[in-house]
Coordinates of C-alpha atoms and ligand atoms in Angstrom, one line a residue:
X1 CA -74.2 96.9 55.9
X2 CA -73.5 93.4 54.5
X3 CA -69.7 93.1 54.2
X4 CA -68.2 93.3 50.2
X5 CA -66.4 90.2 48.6
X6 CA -63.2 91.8 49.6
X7 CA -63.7 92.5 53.3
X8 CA -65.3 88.8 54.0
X9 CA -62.1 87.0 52.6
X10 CA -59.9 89.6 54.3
X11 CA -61.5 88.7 57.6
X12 CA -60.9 84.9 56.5
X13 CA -57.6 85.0 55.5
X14 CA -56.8 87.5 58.5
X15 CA -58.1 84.3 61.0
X16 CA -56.3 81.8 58.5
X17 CA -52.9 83.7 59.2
X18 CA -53.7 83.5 63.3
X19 CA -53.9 80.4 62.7
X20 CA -50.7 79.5 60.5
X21 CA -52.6 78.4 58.0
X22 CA -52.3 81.1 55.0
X23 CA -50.3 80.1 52.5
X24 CA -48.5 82.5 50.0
X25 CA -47.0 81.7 46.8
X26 CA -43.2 83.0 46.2
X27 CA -41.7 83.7 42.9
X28 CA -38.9 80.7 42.8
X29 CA -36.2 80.6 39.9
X30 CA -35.0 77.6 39.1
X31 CA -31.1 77.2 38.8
X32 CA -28.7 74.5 37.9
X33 CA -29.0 71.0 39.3
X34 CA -31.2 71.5 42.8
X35 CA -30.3 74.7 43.0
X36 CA -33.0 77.8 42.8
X37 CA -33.5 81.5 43.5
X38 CA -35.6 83.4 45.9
X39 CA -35.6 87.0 46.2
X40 CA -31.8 87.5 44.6
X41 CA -30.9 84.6 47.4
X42 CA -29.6 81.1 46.3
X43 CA -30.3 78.0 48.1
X44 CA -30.5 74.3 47.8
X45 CA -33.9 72.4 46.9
X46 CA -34.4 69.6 49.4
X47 CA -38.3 70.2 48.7
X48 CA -38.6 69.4 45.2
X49 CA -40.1 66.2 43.7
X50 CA -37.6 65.7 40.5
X51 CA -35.9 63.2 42.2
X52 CA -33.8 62.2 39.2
X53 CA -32.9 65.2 38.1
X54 CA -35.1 65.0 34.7
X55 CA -36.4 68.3 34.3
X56 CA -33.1 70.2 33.4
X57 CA -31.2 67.1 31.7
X58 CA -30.7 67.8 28.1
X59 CA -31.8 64.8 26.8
X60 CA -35.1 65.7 27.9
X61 CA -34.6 69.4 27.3
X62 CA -33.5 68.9 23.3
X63 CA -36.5 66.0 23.0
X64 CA -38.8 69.2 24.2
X65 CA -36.8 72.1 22.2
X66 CA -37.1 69.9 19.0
X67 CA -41.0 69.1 19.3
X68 CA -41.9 73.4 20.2
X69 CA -40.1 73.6 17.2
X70 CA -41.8 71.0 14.8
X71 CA -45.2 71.3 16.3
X72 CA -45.9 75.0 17.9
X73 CA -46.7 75.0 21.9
X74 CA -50.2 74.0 22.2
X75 CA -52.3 70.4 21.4
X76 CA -55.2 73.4 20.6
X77 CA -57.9 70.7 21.8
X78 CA -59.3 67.9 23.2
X79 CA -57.4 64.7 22.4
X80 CA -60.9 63.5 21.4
X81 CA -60.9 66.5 18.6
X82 CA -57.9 67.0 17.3
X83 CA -55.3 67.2 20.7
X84 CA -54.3 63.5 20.2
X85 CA -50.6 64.4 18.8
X86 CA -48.6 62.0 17.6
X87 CA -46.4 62.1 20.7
X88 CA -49.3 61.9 22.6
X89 CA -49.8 58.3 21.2
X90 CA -46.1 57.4 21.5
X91 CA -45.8 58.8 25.7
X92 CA -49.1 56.5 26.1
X93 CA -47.3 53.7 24.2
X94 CA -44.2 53.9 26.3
X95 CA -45.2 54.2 29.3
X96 CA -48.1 51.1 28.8
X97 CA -44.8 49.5 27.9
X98 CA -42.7 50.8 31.3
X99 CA -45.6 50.1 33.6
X100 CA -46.3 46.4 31.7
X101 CA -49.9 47.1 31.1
X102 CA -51.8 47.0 27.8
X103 CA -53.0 50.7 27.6
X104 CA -52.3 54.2 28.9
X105 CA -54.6 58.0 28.8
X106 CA -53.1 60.7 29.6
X107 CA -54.7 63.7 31.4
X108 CA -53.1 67.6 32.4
X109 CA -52.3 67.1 35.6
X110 CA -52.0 64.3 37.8
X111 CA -54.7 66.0 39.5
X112 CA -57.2 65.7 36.6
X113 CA -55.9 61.8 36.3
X114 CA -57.4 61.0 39.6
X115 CA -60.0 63.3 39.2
X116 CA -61.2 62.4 36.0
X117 CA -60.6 58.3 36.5
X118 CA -62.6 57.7 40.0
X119 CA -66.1 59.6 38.4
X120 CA -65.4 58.2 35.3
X121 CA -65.7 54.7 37.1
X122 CA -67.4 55.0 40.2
X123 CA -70.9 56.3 41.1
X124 CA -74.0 56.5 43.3
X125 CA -74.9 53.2 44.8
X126 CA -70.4 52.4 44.4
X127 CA -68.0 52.3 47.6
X128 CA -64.9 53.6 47.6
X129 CA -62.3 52.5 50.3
X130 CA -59.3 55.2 50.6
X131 CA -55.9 55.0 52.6
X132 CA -56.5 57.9 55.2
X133 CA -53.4 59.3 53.9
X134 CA -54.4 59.6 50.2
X135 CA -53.8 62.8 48.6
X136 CA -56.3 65.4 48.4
X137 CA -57.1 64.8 44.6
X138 CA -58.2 61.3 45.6
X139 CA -60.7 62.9 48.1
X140 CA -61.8 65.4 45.8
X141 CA -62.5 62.5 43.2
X142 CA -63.9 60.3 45.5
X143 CA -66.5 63.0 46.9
X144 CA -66.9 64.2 43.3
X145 CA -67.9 60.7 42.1
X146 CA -71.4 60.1 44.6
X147 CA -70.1 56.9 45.8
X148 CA -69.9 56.3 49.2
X149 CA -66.2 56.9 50.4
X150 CA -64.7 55.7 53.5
X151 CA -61.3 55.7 54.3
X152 CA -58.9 53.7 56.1
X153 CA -56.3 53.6 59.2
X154 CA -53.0 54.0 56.6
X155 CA -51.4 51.4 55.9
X156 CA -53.9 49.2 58.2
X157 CA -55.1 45.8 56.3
X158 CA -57.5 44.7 59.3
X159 CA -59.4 48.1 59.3
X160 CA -59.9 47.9 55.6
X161 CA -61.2 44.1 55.6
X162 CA -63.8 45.5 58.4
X163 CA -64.9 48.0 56.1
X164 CA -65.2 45.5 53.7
X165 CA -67.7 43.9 55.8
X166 CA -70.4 45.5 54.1
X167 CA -69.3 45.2 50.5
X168 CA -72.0 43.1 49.9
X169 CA -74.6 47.0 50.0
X170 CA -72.7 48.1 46.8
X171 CA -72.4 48.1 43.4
X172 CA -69.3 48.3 42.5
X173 CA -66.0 48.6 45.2
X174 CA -63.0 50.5 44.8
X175 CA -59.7 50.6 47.1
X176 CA -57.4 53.3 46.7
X177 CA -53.7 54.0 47.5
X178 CA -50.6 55.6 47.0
X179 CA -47.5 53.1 46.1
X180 CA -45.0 55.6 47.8
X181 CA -46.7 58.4 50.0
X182 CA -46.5 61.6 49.1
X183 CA -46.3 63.2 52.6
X184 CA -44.4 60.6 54.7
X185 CA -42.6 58.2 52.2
X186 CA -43.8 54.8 53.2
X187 CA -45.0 52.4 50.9
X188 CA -48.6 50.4 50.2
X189 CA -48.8 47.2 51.0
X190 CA -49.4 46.7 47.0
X191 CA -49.7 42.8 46.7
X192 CA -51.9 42.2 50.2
X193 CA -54.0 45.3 49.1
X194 CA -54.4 43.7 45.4
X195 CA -54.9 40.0 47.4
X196 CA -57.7 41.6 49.6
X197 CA -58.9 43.5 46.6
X198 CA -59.8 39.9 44.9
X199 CA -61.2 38.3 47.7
X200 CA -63.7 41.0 48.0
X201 CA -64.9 41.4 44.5
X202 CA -63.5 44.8 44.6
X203 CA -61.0 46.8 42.4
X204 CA -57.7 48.1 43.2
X205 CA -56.1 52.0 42.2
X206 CA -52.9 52.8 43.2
X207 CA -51.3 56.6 43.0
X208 CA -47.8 56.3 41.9
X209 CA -47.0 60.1 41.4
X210 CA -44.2 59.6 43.8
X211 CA -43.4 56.2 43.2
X212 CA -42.4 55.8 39.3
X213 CA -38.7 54.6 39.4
X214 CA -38.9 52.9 42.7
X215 CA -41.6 50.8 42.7
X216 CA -42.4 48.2 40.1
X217 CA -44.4 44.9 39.6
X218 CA -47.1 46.9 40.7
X219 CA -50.6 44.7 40.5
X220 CA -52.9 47.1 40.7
X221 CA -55.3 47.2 38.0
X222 CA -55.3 50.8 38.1
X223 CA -52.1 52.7 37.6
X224 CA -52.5 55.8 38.2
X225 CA -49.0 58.8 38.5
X226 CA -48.0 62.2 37.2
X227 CA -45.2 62.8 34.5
X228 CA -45.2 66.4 36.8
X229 CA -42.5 64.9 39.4
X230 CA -40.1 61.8 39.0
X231 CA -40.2 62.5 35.4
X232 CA -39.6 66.3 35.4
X233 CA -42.8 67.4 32.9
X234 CA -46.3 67.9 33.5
X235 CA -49.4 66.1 33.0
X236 CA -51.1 63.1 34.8
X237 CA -51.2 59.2 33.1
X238 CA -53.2 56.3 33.6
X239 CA -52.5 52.8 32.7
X240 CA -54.5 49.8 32.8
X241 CA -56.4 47.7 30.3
X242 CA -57.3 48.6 26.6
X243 CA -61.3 48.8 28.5
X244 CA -60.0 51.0 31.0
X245 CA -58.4 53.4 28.7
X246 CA -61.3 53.2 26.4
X247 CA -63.9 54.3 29.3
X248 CA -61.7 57.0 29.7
X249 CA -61.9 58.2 26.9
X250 CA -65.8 57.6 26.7
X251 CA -66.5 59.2 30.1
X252 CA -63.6 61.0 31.9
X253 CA -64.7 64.7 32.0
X254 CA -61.2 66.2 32.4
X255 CA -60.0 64.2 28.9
X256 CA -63.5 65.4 27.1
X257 CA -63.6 69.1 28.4
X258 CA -59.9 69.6 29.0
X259 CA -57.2 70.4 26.1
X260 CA -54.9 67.8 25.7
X261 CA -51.2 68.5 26.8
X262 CA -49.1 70.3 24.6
X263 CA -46.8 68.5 22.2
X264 CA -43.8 69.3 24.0
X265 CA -44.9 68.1 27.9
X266 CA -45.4 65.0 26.1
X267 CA -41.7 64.9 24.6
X268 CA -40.3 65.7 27.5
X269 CA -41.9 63.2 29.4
X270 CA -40.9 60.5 26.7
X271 CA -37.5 61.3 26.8
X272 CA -37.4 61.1 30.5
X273 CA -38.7 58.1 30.9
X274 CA -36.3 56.6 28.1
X275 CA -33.6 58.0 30.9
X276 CA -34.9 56.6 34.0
X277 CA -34.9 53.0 31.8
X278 CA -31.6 53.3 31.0
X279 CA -30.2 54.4 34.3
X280 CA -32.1 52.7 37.0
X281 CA -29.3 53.7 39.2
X282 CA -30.9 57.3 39.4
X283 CA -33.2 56.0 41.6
X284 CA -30.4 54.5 44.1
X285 CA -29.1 57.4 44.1
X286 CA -31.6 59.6 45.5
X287 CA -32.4 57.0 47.9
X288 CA -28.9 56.4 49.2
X289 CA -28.8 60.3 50.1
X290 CA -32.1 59.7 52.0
X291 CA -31.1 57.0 53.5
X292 CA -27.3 59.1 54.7
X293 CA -29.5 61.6 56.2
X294 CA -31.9 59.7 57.9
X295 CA -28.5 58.0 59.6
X296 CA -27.4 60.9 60.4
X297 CA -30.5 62.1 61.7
X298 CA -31.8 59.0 63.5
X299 CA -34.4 58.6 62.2
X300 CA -35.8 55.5 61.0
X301 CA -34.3 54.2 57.5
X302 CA -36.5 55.6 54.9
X303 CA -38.6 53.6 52.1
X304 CA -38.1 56.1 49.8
X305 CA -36.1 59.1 48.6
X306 CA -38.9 61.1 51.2
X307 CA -38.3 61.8 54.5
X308 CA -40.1 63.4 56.9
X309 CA -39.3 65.4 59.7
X310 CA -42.4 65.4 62.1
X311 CA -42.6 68.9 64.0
X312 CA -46.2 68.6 65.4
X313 CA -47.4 72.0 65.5
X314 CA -47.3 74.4 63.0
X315 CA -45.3 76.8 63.9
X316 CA -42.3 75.4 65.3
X317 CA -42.3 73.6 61.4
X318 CA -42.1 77.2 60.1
X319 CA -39.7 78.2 62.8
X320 CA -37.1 75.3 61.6
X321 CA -38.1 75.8 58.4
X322 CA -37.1 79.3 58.2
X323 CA -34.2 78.7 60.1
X324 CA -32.9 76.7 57.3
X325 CA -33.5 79.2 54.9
X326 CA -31.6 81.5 56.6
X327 CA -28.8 79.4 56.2
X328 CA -29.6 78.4 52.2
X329 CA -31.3 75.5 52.4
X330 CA -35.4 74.7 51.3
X331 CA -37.3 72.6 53.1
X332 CA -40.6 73.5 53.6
X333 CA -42.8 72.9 56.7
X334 CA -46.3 70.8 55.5
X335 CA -48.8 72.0 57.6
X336 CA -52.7 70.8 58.4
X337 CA -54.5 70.5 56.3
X338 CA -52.1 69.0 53.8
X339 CA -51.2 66.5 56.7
X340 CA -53.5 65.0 59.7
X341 CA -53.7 67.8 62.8
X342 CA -50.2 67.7 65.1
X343 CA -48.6 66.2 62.5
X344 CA -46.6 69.2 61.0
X345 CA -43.4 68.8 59.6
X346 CA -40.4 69.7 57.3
X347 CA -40.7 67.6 53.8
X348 CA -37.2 66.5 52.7
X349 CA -37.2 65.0 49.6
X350 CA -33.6 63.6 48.2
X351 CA -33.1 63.6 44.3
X352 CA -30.2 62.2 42.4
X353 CA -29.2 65.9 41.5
X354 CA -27.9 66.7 44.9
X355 CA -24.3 66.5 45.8
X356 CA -23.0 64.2 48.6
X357 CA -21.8 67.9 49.9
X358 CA -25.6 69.6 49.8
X359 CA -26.7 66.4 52.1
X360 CA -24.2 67.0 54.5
X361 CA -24.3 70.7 54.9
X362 CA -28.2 69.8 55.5
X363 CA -27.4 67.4 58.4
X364 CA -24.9 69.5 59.9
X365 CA -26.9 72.6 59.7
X366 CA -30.1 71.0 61.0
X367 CA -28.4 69.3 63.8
X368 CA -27.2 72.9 64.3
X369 CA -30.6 74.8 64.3
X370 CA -32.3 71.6 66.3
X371 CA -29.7 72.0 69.0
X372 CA -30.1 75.6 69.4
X373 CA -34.1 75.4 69.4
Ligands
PLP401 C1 -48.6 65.6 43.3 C2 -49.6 64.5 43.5 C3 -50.7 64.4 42.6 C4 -51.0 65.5 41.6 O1 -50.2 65.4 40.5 P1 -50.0 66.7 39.6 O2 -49.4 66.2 38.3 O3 -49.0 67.6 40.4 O4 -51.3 67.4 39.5 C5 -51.5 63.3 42.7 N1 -51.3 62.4 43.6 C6 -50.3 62.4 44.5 C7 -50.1 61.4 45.5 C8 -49.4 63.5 44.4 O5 -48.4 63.6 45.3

């Protein structure tokens, strides 16, 4: 007897969970400031990615209440039917304006962005350099696309002009990167990448879902982020040129096929990033926390409010992990394949909603747990 649906995946996920490598979603309320709820427990949120503390700052909340109010809770279609709200046109206008660019499309997630902007661009016959880091959504686009995709040691300038060697069998050429990345906090080389990127006849994309607030003068012509993180909302953006934006609205199947985000996502977002203009300082201050810890910690001084913690295996990450849980703090492990094999770790990510207290009580209770493991 052939095994049913339900036995196959059991078997699977039964050799997935030998393995560490199950993963199980857990009901997580959140609370004031960084603070959320598990199972009638409280703890702090040092794995969270609203590192301004955005998404519960009532600016942004009111800008959102007023808008479900005035307008209902869904866009009820494409943009390219009759999704294209009002605030849909004004988020786009800002944040062209914010990022210095002449145009901006918006997509649901930061996921569809990338997904929806590398097939919308690249093709069969195309070649598509990635930063051997780059996040998964980047890969899936990439594959997703037919163009050939080859990626590159991170960070690594030389390898990527040696793959750039044979340029010349392509069509079109497209390098991609994250400005801040999202699983160890460094940064891109953004100007040599967008210098190399000339020289070679080849466009440059750069993922700056972690980035927004800490990085600017950004030249890539591609500007790709999330309004899902730094700016406490959901939905993905792209800026760019007017001819950009235009092609994606002509050929990105996630903006064609996909409902456009609902009037008050796109408030919220607004709001936010009329904040994070008006108090640049937010982003100091989740980076002077960052940078506390890392002191604390020795590790080396961090780039960004990001920091990680490399474990190497999987379950020791899990086994710190959960030690800090037990002691109300969040930090969760990152395992393979989110992050190259032997490379597990704990993600800390610093926002400017934590307390100068919360950071402590995380360095003194890690140095604690490390000691005793
Ligand atoms: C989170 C993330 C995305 C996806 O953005 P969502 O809005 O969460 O879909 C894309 N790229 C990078 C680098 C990310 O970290």
């Amino acid at each position: 007897m052939p095994l049913s649906l339900d036995e196959t995946l059991t078997q699977e996920l039964q050799a997935l969970e030998a393995k560490h490598l199950r993963r199980r979603p857990v009901i997580t309320e959140a609370l004031e400031g960084v603070e959320i709820r598990r199972d009638g427990k409280r703890y702090v949120n040092f794995s969270g990615n609203d590192y301004f503390g955005l998404s519960r700052h009532p600016k942004v909340i009111a800008a959102a209440a007023r808008t479900l109010e005035a307008y209902g809770t869904g866009a009820g279609a494409s943009p390219l039917v009759t999704g294209y709200h009002p605030g849909y046109a004004s988020l786009c206008e800002a944040l062209a304006e914010y990022k210095g660019t002449q145009a901006c499309a918006l997509f649901g997630s930061g996921y569809l962005a990338n997904l929806g902007t590398i097939t919308a661009l690249m093709d069969k016959g195309d070649l598509i350099l990635a930063d051997r880091l780059a996040h998964a959504c980047i890969i899936d686009g990439a594959q997703l696309s037919g163009a050939a995709l080859k990626r590159f040691r991170h960070n690594d300038l030389a390898h990527l002009e040696q793959l750039l060697h044979k340029r010349g069998e392509y069509r079109h050429c497209l390098i991609i990167s994250e400005t801040v990345f999202s699983m160890d906090g460094d940064c891109a080389p953004l100007t040599e990448l967008a210098t190399i990127a000339r020289a070679h006849d080849a466009w440059l994309m750069s993922d700056d879902a972690h980035g927004i607030g800490f990085i600017s003068n950004n030249p890539a012509q591609i500007q790709l982020g999330t309004l899902s993180k730094g700016l406490g909302s959901m939905g993905g953006y792209v800026c760019g040129s007017q001819a950009l934006v235009d092609m994606l609205y002509t050929k990105a199947r996630p903006m064609i096929f996909a409902t456009a985000l609902p009037p008050s996502a796109t408030a919220a977002a607004e709001a936010a990033l009329d904040v994070l203009s008006r108090e640049p300082e937010r982003a100091e201050h989740a980076i002077r926390h960052a940078r506390y810890f890392c002191e604390a910690m020795g590790l080396p001084a961090p780039q960004s409010p990001i920091v990680p913690l490399i474990v190497g295996e999987s379950a020791p990450a899990l086994h710190l992990s959960e030690q800090l849980k037990e002691r109300g703090m969040l930090a969760v492990a990152i395992r393979p394949p989110t992050v190259p094999k032997g490379s597990a770790r704990l993600r800390f990510s610093f926002s400017a909603a934590h307390s100068d207290q919360q950071v402590e009580q995380l360095v003194q209770t890690l140095k604690t747990v490390m000691k005793a493991s």
